[in-house]
PDB file of C-alpha atoms and ligand atoms in Angstrom:
ATOM      1  CA  MET A 157      33.604  -3.334  18.566  1.00 60.00           C
ATOM      2  CA  SER A 158      31.023  -2.717  15.893  1.00 79.00           C
ATOM      3  CA  ASN A 159      31.614   0.017  13.354  1.00 91.00           C
ATOM      4  CA  TYR A 160      28.084   1.354  13.568  1.00 94.00           C
ATOM      5  CA  ASN A 161      25.484   2.558  16.082  1.00 95.00           C
ATOM      6  CA  TRP A 162      21.738   2.506  15.927  1.00 97.00           C
ATOM      7  CA  CYS A 163      20.332   6.037  16.012  1.00 98.00           C
ATOM      8  CA  HIS A 164      19.383   6.945  19.587  1.00 98.00           C
ATOM      9  CA  GLY A 165      16.417   9.092  18.561  1.00 98.00           C
ATOM     10  CA  PRO A 166      13.417   7.732  20.494  1.00 98.00           C
ATOM     11  CA  GLU A 167      11.113   8.268  17.503  1.00 98.00           C
ATOM     12  CA  CYS A 168      13.590   7.374  14.743  1.00 98.00           C
ATOM     13  CA  HIS A 169      11.781   4.127  13.862  1.00 98.00           C
ATOM     14  CA  THR A 170       8.438   5.942  13.434  1.00 98.00           C
ATOM     15  CA  GLN A 171       9.516   8.524  10.846  1.00 97.00           C
ATOM     16  CA  GLN A 172       8.073   7.594   7.478  1.00 97.00           C
ATOM     17  CA  THR A 173      11.006   7.742   5.086  1.00 97.00           C
ATOM     18  CA  GLN A 174      11.901   5.216   2.402  1.00 96.00           C
ATOM     19  CA  SER A 175      15.397   4.876   3.899  1.00 95.00           C
ATOM     20  CA  ARG A 176      13.861   3.247   7.000  1.00 97.00           C
ATOM     21  CA  VAL A 177      11.732   0.638   5.226  1.00 97.00           C
ATOM     22  CA  ARG A 178      12.946  -2.946   5.697  1.00 97.00           C
ATOM     23  CA  GLY A 179      11.387  -6.359   5.103  1.00 96.00           C
ATOM     24  CA  SER A 180       9.483  -7.828   2.182  1.00 96.00           C
ATOM     25  CA  GLY A 181       5.927  -8.304   1.028  1.00 95.00           C
ATOM     26  CA  ASP A 182       3.367  -7.581   3.722  1.00 95.00           C
ATOM     27  CA  ASN A 183       5.999  -7.765   6.480  1.00 96.00           C
ATOM     28  CA  LYS A 184       7.588  -4.367   5.957  1.00 97.00           C
ATOM     29  CA  VAL A 185       8.672  -2.238   8.918  1.00 97.00           C
ATOM     30  CA  LEU A 186      10.207   1.158   9.624  1.00 98.00           C
ATOM     31  CA  ARG A 187      13.567   0.480  11.271  1.00 98.00           C
ATOM     32  CA  THR A 188      15.869   2.737  13.290  1.00 98.00           C
ATOM     33  CA  ILE A 189      18.640   4.204  11.110  1.00 97.00           C
ATOM     34  CA  LYS A 190      22.017   2.459  11.291  1.00 96.00           C
ATOM     35  CA  ILE A 191      24.856   4.983  11.527  1.00 95.00           C
ATOM     36  CA  LYS A 192      28.327   4.169  10.288  1.00 92.00           C
ATOM     37  CA  GLN A 193      31.130   5.569  12.424  1.00 88.00           C
ATOM     38  CA  GLY A 194      33.210   8.264  10.817  1.00 87.00           C
ATOM     39  CA  ARG A 195      30.478   9.520   8.501  1.00 88.00           C
ATOM     40  CA  PHE A 196      30.729  13.191   7.480  1.00 87.00           C
ATOM     41  CA  GLY A 197      34.501  12.673   7.679  1.00 88.00           C
ATOM     42  CA  GLY A 198      34.265  12.688  11.474  1.00 84.00           C
ATOM     43  CA  TYR A 199      32.579  16.125  11.544  1.00 87.00           C
ATOM     44  CA  GLN A 200      31.052  16.577  15.048  1.00 89.00           C
ATOM     45  CA  SER A 201      31.432  12.832  15.475  1.00 86.00           C
ATOM     46  CA  GLU A 202      30.563  13.095  19.186  1.00 88.00           C
ATOM     47  CA  LEU A 203      26.981  13.790  18.034  1.00 91.00           C
ATOM     48  CA  TRP A 204      26.518  12.304  14.601  1.00 94.00           C
ATOM     49  CA  THR A 205      27.675   8.784  15.433  1.00 93.00           C
ATOM     50  CA  TYR A 206      24.627   8.487  17.711  1.00 95.00           C
ATOM     51  CA  PHE A 207      21.935  10.457  15.911  1.00 96.00           C
ATOM     52  CA  CYS A 208      20.911  10.234  12.263  1.00 96.00           C
ATOM     53  CA  ASN A 209      19.689  13.850  12.144  1.00 96.00           C
ATOM     54  CA  GLN A 210      18.803  16.895  14.257  1.00 96.00           C
ATOM     55  CA  ARG A 211      15.229  15.798  14.842  1.00 97.00           C
ATOM     56  CA  CYS A 212      16.423  12.559  16.477  1.00 98.00           C
ATOM     57  CA  LEU A 213      19.037  14.493  18.495  1.00 97.00           C
ATOM     58  CA  PHE A 214      16.445  16.933  19.840  1.00 98.00           C
ATOM     59  CA  ASP A 215      13.830  14.209  20.451  1.00 98.00           C
ATOM     60  CA  PHE A 216      16.460  12.474  22.618  1.00 98.00           C
ATOM     61  CA  ILE A 217      17.370  15.706  24.451  1.00 98.00           C
ATOM     62  CA  ARG A 218      13.713  16.578  25.104  1.00 98.00           C
ATOM     63  CA  LYS A 219      12.983  13.099  26.424  1.00 98.00           C
ATOM     64  CA  HIS A 220      16.105  12.852  28.626  1.00 98.00           C
ATOM     65  CA  ILE A 221      16.904  16.480  29.515  1.00 98.00           C
ATOM     66  CA  THR A 222      16.456  15.954  33.270  1.00 98.00           C
ATOM     67  CA  SER A 223      18.911  13.052  33.283  1.00 98.00           C
ATOM     68  CA  ILE A 224      21.373  14.897  31.025  1.00 97.00           C
ATOM     69  CA  ILE A 225      21.395  17.952  33.303  1.00 97.00           C
ATOM     70  CA  ALA A 226      21.854  15.700  36.336  1.00 98.00           C
ATOM     71  CA  ILE A 227      25.207  14.534  34.873  1.00 97.00           C
ATOM     72  CA  ALA A 228      26.713  18.016  35.233  1.00 97.00           C
ATOM     73  CA  PRO A 229      24.336  20.370  37.047  1.00 97.00           C
ATOM     74  CA  ARG A 230      25.233  24.087  37.097  1.00 97.00           C
ATOM     75  CA  ARG A 231      24.419  25.638  40.456  1.00 97.00           C
ATOM     76  CA  ASP A 232      26.404  28.855  40.065  1.00 97.00           C
ATOM     77  CA  ALA A 233      27.136  31.199  37.200  1.00 98.00           C
ATOM     78  CA  LEU A 234      30.562  30.859  35.596  1.00 97.00           C
ATOM     79  CA  GLU A 235      32.715  33.882  34.818  1.00 97.00           C
ATOM     80  CA  THR A 236      35.523  34.600  32.384  1.00 97.00           C
ATOM     81  CA  PRO A 237      37.835  37.563  33.107  1.00 97.00           C
ATOM     82  CA  ILE A 238      37.673  39.972  30.184  1.00 97.00           C
ATOM     83  CA  LYS A 239      39.037  43.376  29.264  1.00 97.00           C
ATOM     84  CA  VAL A 240      36.529  45.860  27.811  1.00 97.00           C
ATOM     85  CA  LYS A 241      38.174  48.382  25.504  1.00 96.00           C
ATOM     86  CA  LYS A 242      36.350  51.517  24.344  1.00 97.00           C
ATOM     87  CA  GLU A 243      37.850  53.743  21.671  1.00 97.00           C
ATOM     88  CA  LYS A 244      36.564  56.771  19.848  1.00 97.00           C
ATOM     89  CA  TYR A 245      36.979  57.097  16.122  1.00 97.00           C
ATOM     90  CA  LYS A 246      35.720  59.313  13.346  1.00 97.00           C
ATOM     91  CA  SER A 247      32.935  57.864  11.265  1.00 97.00           C
ATOM     92  CA  TYR A 248      30.223  59.050   8.881  1.00 96.00           C
ATOM     93  CA  ARG A 249      26.499  58.676   8.617  1.00 95.00           C
ATOM     94  CA  TYR A 250      24.403  59.390   5.554  1.00 95.00           C
ATOM     95  CA  GLU A 251      21.486  61.795   5.458  1.00 93.00           C
ATOM     96  CA  PHE A 252      19.302  61.022   2.491  1.00 91.00           C
ATOM     97  CA  ASN A 253      17.693  63.883   0.568  1.00 87.00           C
ATOM     98  CA  SER A 254      19.052  66.441   3.042  1.00 83.00           C
ATOM     99  CA  GLY A 255      21.357  68.428   0.765  1.00 78.00           C
ATOM    100  CA  THR A 256      20.414  71.721  -0.880  1.00 85.00           C
ATOM    101  CA  ASN A 257      19.398  69.803  -4.026  1.00 88.00           C
ATOM    102  CA  ASN A 258      17.935  66.826  -2.126  1.00 89.00           C
ATOM    103  CA  GLU A 259      21.170  64.908  -2.532  1.00 90.00           C
ATOM    104  CA  THR A 260      22.521  62.525   0.099  1.00 92.00           C
ATOM    105  CA  ARG A 261      25.014  64.101   2.482  1.00 91.00           C
ATOM    106  CA  ARG A 262      27.879  62.352   4.224  1.00 93.00           C
ATOM    107  CA  VAL A 263      28.022  63.749   7.773  1.00 94.00           C
ATOM    108  CA  PRO A 264      31.004  63.086  10.083  1.00 96.00           C
ATOM    109  CA  TYR A 265      30.452  62.146  13.712  1.00 96.00           C
ATOM    110  CA  GLN A 266      32.407  60.836  16.707  1.00 97.00           C
ATOM    111  CA  ALA A 267      31.719  57.112  17.042  1.00 96.00           C
ATOM    112  CA  THR A 268      32.613  54.733  19.854  1.00 97.00           C
ATOM    113  CA  ARG A 269      33.811  51.194  19.330  1.00 96.00           C
ATOM    114  CA  THR A 270      33.632  48.665  22.169  1.00 97.00           C
ATOM    115  CA  THR A 271      35.767  45.548  21.900  1.00 97.00           C
ATOM    116  CA  LEU A 272      36.270  42.637  24.269  1.00 97.00           C
ATOM    117  CA  GLU A 273      39.738  41.178  24.732  1.00 95.00           C
ATOM    118  CA  SER A 274      40.735  38.041  26.577  1.00 94.00           C
ATOM    119  CA  LYS A 275      42.867  38.592  29.651  1.00 89.00           C
TER     120      LYS A 275
HETATM  121 ZN1   ZN B 163      17.302   8.780  13.890  1.00 90.79          ZN
END
């Protein structure tokens, strides 16, 4: 098995960057980027071993979105059980220039905090 892939971006070989220039004299070409496996220390390797950059990734997605969706179509909404917790707590807001000498006042009020917890 080779230790590299050619970028799968459909327009990769048309982007005018010096890193894509190959050949000599009057026979120069722009070539698809060769991607070494394990680059970026394996960071998001499921993506970045096939695409040299985000533009190539999104060019590929735009071109093949219908086929990609057909692999795993979603016909119904998915749901995750969740617990919604509401709690009241004392907080403060600031009223600027509202004091007797136009100073900022710190005014207490009853605040509500909503948090989501996994079930
Ligand atoms: Zn590319």
